[in-house]
CSV table of C-alpha atoms and ligand atoms in Angstrom, one decimal:
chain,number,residue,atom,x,y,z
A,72,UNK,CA,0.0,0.0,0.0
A,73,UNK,CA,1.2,3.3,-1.0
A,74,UNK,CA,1.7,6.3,1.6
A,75,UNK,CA,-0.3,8.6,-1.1
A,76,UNK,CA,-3.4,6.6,-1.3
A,77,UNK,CA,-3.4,5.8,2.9
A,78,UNK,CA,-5.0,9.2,3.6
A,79,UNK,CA,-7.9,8.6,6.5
A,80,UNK,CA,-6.5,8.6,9.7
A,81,UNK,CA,-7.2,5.1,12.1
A,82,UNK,CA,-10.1,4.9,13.3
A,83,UNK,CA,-11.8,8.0,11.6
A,84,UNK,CA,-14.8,6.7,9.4
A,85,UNK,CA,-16.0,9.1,6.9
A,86,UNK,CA,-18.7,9.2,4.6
A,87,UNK,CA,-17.4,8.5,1.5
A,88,UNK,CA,-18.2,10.9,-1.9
A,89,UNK,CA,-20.0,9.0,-4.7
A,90,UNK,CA,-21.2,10.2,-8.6
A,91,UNK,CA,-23.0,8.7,-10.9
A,92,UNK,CA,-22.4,8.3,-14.3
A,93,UNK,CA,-25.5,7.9,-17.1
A,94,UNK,CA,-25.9,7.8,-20.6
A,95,UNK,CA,-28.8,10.0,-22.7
A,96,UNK,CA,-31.5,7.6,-23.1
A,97,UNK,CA,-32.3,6.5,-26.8
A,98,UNK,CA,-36.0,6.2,-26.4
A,99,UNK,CA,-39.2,7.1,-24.1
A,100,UNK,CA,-39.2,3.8,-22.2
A,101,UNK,CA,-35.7,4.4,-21.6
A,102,UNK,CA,-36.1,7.8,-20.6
A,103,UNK,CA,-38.9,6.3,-18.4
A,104,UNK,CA,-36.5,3.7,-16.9
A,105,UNK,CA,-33.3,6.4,-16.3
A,106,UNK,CA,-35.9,8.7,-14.1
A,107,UNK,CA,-36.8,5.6,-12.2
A,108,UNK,CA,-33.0,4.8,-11.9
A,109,UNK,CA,-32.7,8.5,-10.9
A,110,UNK,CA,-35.3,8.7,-8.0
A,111,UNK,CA,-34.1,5.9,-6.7
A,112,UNK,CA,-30.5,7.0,-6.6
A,113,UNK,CA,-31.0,10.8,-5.8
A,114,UNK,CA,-31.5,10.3,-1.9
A,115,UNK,CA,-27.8,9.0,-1.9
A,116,UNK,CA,-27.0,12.3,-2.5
A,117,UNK,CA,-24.5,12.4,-4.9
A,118,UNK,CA,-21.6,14.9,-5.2
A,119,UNK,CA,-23.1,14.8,-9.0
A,120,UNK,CA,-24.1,13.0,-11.8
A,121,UNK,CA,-23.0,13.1,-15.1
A,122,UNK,CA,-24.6,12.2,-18.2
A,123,UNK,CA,-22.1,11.3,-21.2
A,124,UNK,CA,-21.4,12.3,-24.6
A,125,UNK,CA,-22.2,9.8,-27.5
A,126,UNK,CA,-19.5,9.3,-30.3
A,127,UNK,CA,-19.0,12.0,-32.4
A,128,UNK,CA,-21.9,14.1,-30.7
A,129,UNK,CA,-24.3,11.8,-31.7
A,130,UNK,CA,-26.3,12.3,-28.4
A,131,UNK,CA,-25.5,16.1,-28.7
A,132,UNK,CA,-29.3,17.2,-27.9
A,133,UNK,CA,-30.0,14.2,-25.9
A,134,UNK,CA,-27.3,14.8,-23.4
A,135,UNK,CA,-28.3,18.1,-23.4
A,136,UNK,CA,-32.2,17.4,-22.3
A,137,UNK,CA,-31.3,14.8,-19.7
A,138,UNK,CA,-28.8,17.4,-18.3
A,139,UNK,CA,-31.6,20.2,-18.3
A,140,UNK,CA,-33.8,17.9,-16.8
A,141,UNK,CA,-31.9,16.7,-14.3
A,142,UNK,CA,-31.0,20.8,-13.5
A,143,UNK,CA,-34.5,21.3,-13.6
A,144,UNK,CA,-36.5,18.4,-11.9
A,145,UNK,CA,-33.8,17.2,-9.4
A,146,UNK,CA,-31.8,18.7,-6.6
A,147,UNK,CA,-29.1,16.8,-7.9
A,148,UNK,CA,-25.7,18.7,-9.8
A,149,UNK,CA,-25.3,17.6,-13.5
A,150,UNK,CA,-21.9,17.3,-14.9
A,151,UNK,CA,-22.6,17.3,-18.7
A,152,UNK,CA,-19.4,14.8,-21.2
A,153,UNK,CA,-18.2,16.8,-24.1
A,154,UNK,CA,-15.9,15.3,-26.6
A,155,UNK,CA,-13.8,17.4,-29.4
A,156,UNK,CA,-14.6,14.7,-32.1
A,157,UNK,CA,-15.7,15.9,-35.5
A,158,UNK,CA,-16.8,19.2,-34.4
A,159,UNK,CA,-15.4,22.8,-34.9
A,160,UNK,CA,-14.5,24.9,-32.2
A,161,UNK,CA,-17.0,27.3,-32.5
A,162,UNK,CA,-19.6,24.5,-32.6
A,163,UNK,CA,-18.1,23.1,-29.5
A,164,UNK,CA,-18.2,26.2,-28.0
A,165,UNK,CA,-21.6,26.6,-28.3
A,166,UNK,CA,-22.5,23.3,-26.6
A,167,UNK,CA,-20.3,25.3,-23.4
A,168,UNK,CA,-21.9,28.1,-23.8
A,169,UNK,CA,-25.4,26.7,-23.8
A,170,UNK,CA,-24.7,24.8,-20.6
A,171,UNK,CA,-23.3,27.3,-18.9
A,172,UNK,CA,-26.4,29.5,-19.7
A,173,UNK,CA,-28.7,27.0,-18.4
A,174,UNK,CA,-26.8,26.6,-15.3
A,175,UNK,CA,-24.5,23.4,-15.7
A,176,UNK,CA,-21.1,24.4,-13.8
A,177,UNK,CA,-19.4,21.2,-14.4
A,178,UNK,CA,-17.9,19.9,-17.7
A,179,UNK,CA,-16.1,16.5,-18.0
A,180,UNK,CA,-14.1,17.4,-21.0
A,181,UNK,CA,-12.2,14.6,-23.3
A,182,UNK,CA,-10.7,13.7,-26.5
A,183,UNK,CA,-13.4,11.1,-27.2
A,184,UNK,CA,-12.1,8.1,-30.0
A,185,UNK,CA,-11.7,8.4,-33.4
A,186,UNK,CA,-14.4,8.9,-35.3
A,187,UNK,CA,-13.3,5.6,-37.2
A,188,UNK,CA,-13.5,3.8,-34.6
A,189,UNK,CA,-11.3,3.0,-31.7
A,190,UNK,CA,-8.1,0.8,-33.2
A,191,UNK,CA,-8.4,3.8,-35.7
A,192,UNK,CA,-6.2,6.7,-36.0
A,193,UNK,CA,-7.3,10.0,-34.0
A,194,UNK,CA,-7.8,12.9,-36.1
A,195,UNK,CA,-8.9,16.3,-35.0
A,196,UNK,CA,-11.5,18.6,-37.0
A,197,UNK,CA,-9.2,20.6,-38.8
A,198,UNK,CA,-10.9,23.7,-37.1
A,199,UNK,CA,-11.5,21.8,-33.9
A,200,UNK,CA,-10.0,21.6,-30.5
A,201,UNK,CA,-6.5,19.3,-31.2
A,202,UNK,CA,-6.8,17.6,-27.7
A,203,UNK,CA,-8.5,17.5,-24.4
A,204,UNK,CA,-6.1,19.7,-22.7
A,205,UNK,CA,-7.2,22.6,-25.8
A,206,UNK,CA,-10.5,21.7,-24.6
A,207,UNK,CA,-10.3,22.1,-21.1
A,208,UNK,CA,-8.4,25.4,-21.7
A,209,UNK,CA,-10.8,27.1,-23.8
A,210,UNK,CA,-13.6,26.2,-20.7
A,211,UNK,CA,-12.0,27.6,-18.3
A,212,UNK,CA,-11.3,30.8,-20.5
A,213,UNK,CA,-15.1,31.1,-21.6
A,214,UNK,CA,-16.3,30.2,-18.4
A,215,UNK,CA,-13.9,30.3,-15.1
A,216,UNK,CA,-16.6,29.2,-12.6
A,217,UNK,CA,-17.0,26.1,-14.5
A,218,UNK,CA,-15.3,22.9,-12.7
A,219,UNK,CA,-14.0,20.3,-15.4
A,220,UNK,CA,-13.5,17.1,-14.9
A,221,UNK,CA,-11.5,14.6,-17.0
A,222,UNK,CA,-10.3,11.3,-17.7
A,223,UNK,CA,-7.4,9.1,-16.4
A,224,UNK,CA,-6.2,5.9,-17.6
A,225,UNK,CA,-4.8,3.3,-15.0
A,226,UNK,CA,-3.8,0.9,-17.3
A,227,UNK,CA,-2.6,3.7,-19.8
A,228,UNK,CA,-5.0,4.9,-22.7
A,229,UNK,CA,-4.9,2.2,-25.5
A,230,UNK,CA,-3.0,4.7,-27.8
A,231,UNK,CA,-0.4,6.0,-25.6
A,232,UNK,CA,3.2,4.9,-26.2
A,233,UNK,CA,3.4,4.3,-22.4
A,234,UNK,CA,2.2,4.9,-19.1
A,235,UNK,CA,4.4,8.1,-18.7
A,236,UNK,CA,3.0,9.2,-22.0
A,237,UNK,CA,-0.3,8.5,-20.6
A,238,UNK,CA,1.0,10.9,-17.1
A,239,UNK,CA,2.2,13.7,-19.6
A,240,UNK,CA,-1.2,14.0,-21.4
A,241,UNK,CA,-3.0,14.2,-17.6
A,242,UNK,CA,-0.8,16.8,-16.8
A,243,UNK,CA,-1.5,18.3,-20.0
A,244,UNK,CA,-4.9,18.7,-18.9
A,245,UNK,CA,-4.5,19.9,-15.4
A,246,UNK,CA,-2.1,22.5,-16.1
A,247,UNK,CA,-4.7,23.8,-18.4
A,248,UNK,CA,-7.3,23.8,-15.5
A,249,UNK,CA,-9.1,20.5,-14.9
A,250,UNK,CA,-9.6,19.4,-10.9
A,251,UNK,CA,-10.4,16.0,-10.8
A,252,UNK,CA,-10.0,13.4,-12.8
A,253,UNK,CA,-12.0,9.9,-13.5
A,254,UNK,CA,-10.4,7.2,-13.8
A,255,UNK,CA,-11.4,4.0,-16.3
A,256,UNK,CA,-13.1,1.5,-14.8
A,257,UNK,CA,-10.5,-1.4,-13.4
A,258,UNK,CA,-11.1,-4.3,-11.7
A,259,UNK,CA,-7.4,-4.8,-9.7
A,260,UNK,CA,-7.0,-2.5,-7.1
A,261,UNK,CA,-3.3,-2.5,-7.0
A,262,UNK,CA,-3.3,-0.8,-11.0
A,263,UNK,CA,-5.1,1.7,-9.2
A,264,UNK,CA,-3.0,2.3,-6.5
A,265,UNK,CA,0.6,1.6,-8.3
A,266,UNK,CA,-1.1,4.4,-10.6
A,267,UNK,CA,-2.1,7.0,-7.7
A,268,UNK,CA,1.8,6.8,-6.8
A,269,UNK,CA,3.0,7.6,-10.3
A,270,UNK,CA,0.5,10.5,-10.8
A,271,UNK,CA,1.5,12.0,-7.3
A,272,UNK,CA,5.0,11.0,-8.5
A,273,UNK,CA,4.4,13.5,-11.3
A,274,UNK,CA,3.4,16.6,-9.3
A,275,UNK,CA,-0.4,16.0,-10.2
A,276,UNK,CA,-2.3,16.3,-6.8
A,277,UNK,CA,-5.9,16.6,-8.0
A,278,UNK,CA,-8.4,13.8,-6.9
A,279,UNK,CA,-7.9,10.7,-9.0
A,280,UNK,CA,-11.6,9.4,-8.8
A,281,UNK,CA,-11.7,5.3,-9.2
A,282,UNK,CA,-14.8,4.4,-12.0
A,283,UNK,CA,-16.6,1.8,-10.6
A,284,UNK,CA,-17.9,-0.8,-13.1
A,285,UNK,CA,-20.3,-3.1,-11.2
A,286,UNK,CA,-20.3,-6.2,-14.0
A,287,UNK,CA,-24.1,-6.5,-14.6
A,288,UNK,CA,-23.1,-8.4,-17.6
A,289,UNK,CA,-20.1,-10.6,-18.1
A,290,UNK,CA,-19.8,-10.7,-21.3
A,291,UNK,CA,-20.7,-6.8,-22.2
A,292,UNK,CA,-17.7,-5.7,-19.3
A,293,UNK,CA,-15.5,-7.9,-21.0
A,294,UNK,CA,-16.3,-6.6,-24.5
A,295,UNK,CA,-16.3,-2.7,-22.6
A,296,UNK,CA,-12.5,-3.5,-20.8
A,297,UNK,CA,-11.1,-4.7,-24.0
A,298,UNK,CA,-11.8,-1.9,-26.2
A,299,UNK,CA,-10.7,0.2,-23.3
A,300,UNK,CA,-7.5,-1.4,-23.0
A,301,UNK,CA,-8.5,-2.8,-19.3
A,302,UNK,CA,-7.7,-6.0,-17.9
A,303,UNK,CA,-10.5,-8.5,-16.7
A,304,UNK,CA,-8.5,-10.7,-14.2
A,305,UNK,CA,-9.2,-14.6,-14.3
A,306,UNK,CA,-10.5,-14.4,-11.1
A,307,UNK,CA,-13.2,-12.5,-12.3
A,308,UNK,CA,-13.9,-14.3,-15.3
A,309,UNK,CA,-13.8,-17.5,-13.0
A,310,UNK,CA,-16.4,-16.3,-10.7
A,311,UNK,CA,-18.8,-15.8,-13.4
A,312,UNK,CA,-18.3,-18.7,-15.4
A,313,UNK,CA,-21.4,-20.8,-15.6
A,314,UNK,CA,-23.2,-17.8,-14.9
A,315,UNK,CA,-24.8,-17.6,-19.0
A,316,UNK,CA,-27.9,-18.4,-18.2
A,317,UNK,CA,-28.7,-17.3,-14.8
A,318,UNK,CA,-29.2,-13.7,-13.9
A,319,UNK,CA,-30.5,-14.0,-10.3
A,320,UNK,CA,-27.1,-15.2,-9.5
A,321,UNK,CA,-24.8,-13.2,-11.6
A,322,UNK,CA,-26.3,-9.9,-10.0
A,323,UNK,CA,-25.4,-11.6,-6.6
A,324,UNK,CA,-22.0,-12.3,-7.6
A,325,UNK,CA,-21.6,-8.5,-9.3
A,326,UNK,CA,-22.9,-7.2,-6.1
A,327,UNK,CA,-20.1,-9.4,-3.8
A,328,UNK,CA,-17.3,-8.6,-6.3
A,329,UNK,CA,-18.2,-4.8,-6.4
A,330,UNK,CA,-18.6,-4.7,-2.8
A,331,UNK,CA,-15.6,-5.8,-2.4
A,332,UNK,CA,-13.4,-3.7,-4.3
A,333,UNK,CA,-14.9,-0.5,-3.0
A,334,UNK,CA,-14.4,-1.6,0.6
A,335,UNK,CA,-10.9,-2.5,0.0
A,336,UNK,CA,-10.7,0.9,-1.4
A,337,UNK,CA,-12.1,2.6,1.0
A,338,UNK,CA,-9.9,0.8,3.7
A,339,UNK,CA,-6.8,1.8,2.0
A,340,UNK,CA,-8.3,5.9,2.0
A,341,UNK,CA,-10.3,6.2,-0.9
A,342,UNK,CA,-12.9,8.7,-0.1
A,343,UNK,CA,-14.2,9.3,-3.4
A,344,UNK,CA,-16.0,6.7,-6.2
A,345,UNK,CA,-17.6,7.4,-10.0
A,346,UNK,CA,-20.2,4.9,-10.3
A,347,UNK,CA,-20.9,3.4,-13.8
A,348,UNK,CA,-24.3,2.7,-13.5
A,349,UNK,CA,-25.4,1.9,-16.8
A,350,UNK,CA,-28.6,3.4,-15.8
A,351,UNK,CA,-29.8,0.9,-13.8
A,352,UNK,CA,-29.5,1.1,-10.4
A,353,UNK,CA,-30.1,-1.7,-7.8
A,354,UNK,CA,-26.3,-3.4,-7.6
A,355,UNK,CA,-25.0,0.6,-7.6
A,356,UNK,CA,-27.6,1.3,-4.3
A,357,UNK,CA,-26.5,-1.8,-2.8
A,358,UNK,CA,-22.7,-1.5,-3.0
A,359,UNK,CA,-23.3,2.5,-1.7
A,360,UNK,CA,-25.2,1.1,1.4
A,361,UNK,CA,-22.2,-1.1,1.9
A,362,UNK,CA,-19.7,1.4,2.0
A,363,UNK,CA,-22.2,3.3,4.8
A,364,UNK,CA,-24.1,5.2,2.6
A,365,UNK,CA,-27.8,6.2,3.9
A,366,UNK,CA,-30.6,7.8,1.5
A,367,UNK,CA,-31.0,11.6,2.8
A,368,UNK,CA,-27.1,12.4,3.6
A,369,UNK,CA,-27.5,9.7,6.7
A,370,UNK,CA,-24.6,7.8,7.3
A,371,UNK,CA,-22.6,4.9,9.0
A,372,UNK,CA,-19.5,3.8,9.2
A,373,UNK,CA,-18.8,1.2,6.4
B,1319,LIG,P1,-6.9,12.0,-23.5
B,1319,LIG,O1,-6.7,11.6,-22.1
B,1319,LIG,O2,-6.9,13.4,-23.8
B,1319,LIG,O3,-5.9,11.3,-24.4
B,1319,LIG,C1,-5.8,9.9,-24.6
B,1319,LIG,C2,-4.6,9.5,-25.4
B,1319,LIG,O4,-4.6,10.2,-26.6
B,1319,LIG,C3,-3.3,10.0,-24.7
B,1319,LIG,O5,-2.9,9.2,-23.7
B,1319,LIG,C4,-2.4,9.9,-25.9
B,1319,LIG,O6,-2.1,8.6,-26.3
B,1319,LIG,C5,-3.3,10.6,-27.0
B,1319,LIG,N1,-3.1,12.0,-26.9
B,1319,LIG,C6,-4.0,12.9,-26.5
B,1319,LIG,N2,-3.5,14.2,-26.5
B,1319,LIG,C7,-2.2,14.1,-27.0
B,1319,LIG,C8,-1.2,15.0,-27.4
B,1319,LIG,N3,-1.3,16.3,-27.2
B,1319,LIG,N4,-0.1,14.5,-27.9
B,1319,LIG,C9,0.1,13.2,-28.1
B,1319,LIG,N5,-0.9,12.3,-27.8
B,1319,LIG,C10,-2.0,12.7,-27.3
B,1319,LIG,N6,-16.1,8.9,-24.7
B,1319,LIG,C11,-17.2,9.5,-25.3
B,1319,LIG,O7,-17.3,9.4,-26.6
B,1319,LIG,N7,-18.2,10.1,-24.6
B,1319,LIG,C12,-18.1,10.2,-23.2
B,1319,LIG,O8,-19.0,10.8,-22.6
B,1319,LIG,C13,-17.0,9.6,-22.6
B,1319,LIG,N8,-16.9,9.7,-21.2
B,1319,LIG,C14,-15.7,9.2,-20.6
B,1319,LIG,C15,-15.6,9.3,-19.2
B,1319,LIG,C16,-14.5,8.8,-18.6
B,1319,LIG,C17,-14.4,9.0,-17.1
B,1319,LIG,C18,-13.5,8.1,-19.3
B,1319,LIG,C19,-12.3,7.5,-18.6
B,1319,LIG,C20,-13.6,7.9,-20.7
B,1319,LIG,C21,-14.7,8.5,-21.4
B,1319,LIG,N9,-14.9,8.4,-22.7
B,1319,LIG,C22,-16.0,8.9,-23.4
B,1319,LIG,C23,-13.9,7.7,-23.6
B,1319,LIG,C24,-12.8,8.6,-24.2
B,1319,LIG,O9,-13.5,9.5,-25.0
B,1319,LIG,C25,-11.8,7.7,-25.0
B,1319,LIG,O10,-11.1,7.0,-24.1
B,1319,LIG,C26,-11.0,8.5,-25.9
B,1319,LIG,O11,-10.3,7.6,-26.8
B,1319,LIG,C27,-9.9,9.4,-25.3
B,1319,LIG,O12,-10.4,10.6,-24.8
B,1319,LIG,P2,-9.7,11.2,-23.5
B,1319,LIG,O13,-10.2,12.6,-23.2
B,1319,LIG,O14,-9.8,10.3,-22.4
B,1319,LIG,O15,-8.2,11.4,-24.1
C-alpha cells in the first residue's frame, strides 16, 4: 500500500463521496426507466451526476435534455461529457456556452475516439479543438466558474506509447485547469494504487476518482474493458463462469465482487467513487449502502 493513497487517519470513518455516471436515453421507455433509476439513486446524495457524450456528438441534444432535466426536476448537480470529435471549435463552444447559460457548472471534457473507430487513428476537425487539454483550456477561458473534470487511464490509454506518456497527457490537462479526474473502470486494485503513486510522482495532486464498473453483464464488461484497454482478471472471469444463463445469480455475484473492491478501497483511504451505472441502479444502491451510505445524507460507518 502506498503512503499517497493511505490518507484517512485510524479509526476515523468518513462518509465516503460518490457520482453517478448515465448515458442519454435512446428512447421514451428508456427515458422512463433512467428517471426511475434516478429517484431511486437521488437520496444517496450524490456529489453529481454526469450524463455522457455519444460518439462523435451523436447524443449532442439528448445529453443536453437529460442534463436540463436533471437541472430542472432534481436537486441533484449535472456534470454534462463533451468530446472534441468531429466538431469545430466554434460548434463546441456553443454546446459550453449553452450549458453554462442553463446553469451546468461542471464539464467532463475529453478527446473522445476516433471517429473511425477505436483501433483507428485519431484525427482532430481541422478547425476543432486538437486535444483534451485545448478543450479544457478554452472552458476555463469562456467560463472560469466552471469545474472540469477529466479522464485518467490506470492501465494507460490504448494509444499511448506508455504509461508516462499516458502521465504527460493528464498533466496536460490539469495544467490547463481540470480538478479531478476519473479514472477508467479497473477491476485490480493495485493498478489503481501503483497508478495513484505515479500520478503523485508527477506533481499531479488533483483527486484521481476510481470508475466503478459493477459487472451486470459478463460478457458486455468484458467486451467494454477490451476496447478500453482494461484487464479482466481470471478471477473475475472464474467467478462468473457458468453464470450464462442465470441472472439471479450473476447480480449476486456483481454485487459481492463490487462490494468488495470498493471496501478494499475505501480501507486503503479512498474517499471518493464514479459509479458506472449503466442506468440501472439496484447493484450501484446496494454497493453504496455497503460502503455506509444512507438515503438523505444519513450515514454509517462502512
Ligand atoms: P486524453 O486523455 O486526452 O488522451 C488519450 C490519449 O490520446 C493519450 O494518452 C495519448 O495517447 C493521446 N493524446 C492525447 N493528446 C495528445 C497530445 N497532445 N499529444 C500526443 N498524444 C496525445 N467517450 C465518449 O465518446 N463520450 C463520453 O461521454 C466519454 N466519457 C468518458 C468518461 C471517462 C471517465 C473516461 C475514462 C472515458 C470516457 N470516454 C468517453 C472515452 C474517451 O473519449 C476515450 O477513451 C478517448 O479515446 C480518449 O479521450 P480522453 O479525453 O480520455 O483522451
Amino acid at each position: 500500500m502506498s503512503e499517497t493513497a493511505s490518507i484517512v487517519p485510524a479509526g476515523e470513518a468518513r462518509r465516503p463521496s460518490i457520482s453517478f455516471e448515465f448515458f442519454p436515453p435512446k428512447t421514451a421507455e428508456m427515458e422512463q426507466n433512467l428517471w426511475n433509476v434516478i429517484e431511486r439513486l437521488a437520496p444517496l446524495a450524490p456529489d453529481f451526476v454526469s450524463v455522457t457524450y455519444g460518439a462523435g456528438g451523436s447524443t449532442r441534444e439528448r445529453t443536453h435534455s437529460t442534463i436540463a432535466r436533471i437541472l430542472n426536476e432534481t436537486s441533484l448537480t449535472p456534470a454534462a461529457h463533451l468530446t472534441c470529435v468531429d466538431a469545430a471549435r466554434g460548434d463546441i463552444d456553443e454546446v459550453v456556452d449553452r450549458y453554462h447559460e442553463v446553469g451546468v457548472r461542471h464539464i467532463v471534457a475529453l478527446r473522445g475516439d476516433p471517429s473511425g473507430g477505436i483501433g483507428t487513428a485519431y484525427q482532430a476537425h481541422p478547425q476543432g479543438y486538437q486535444n483534451s487539454a485545448d478543450l479544457v483550456a478554452s472552458i476555463k477561458r469562456r467560463h472560469p466558474d466552471m469545474e472540469v473534470s477529466v479522464s485518467a487511464y490506470p492501465e494507460k490509454h490504448p494509444e499511448s506509447a506508455s504509461l508516462d506518456a499516458d502521465i504527460d497527457v493528464l498533466k496536460a490537462k490539469v495544467d490547463a485547469g481540470a480538478t479531478r479526474a476519473i479514472t477508467q473502470f479497473f477491476f485490480d486494485n493495485d493498478l489503481y494504487f501503483r497508478y495513484l503513486d505515479r500520478v503523485r510522482a508527477a506533481g499531479i495532486d488533483i483527486p484521481i476518482v476510481p470508475g466503478i464498473l459493477p459487472v451486470q453483464n459478463f460478457k458486455l464488461a468484458k467486451n467494454f474493458a477490451t476496447r478500453a484497454g482494461a484487464t479482466v482478471p481470471d478471477w473475475l472471469a472464474a467467478k462468473f463462469d457458468g453464470l450464462d444463463d442465470d441472472a439471479d445469480t450473476r447480480r449476486l455475484v456483481a454485487a459481492t465482487v463490487a462490494a468488495g473492491q470498493v471496501q478494499k478501497l475505501s480501507k486503503h483511504g479512498v474517499q471518493h467513487f464514479h459509479f458506472y451505472t449503466m442506468n440501472r441502479a439496484d447493484l450501484v444502491f446496494a454497493i453504496s449502502h455497503i460502503l455506509g451510505i444512507r438515503p438523505n445524507g444519513a450515514q454509517k460507518a462502512a
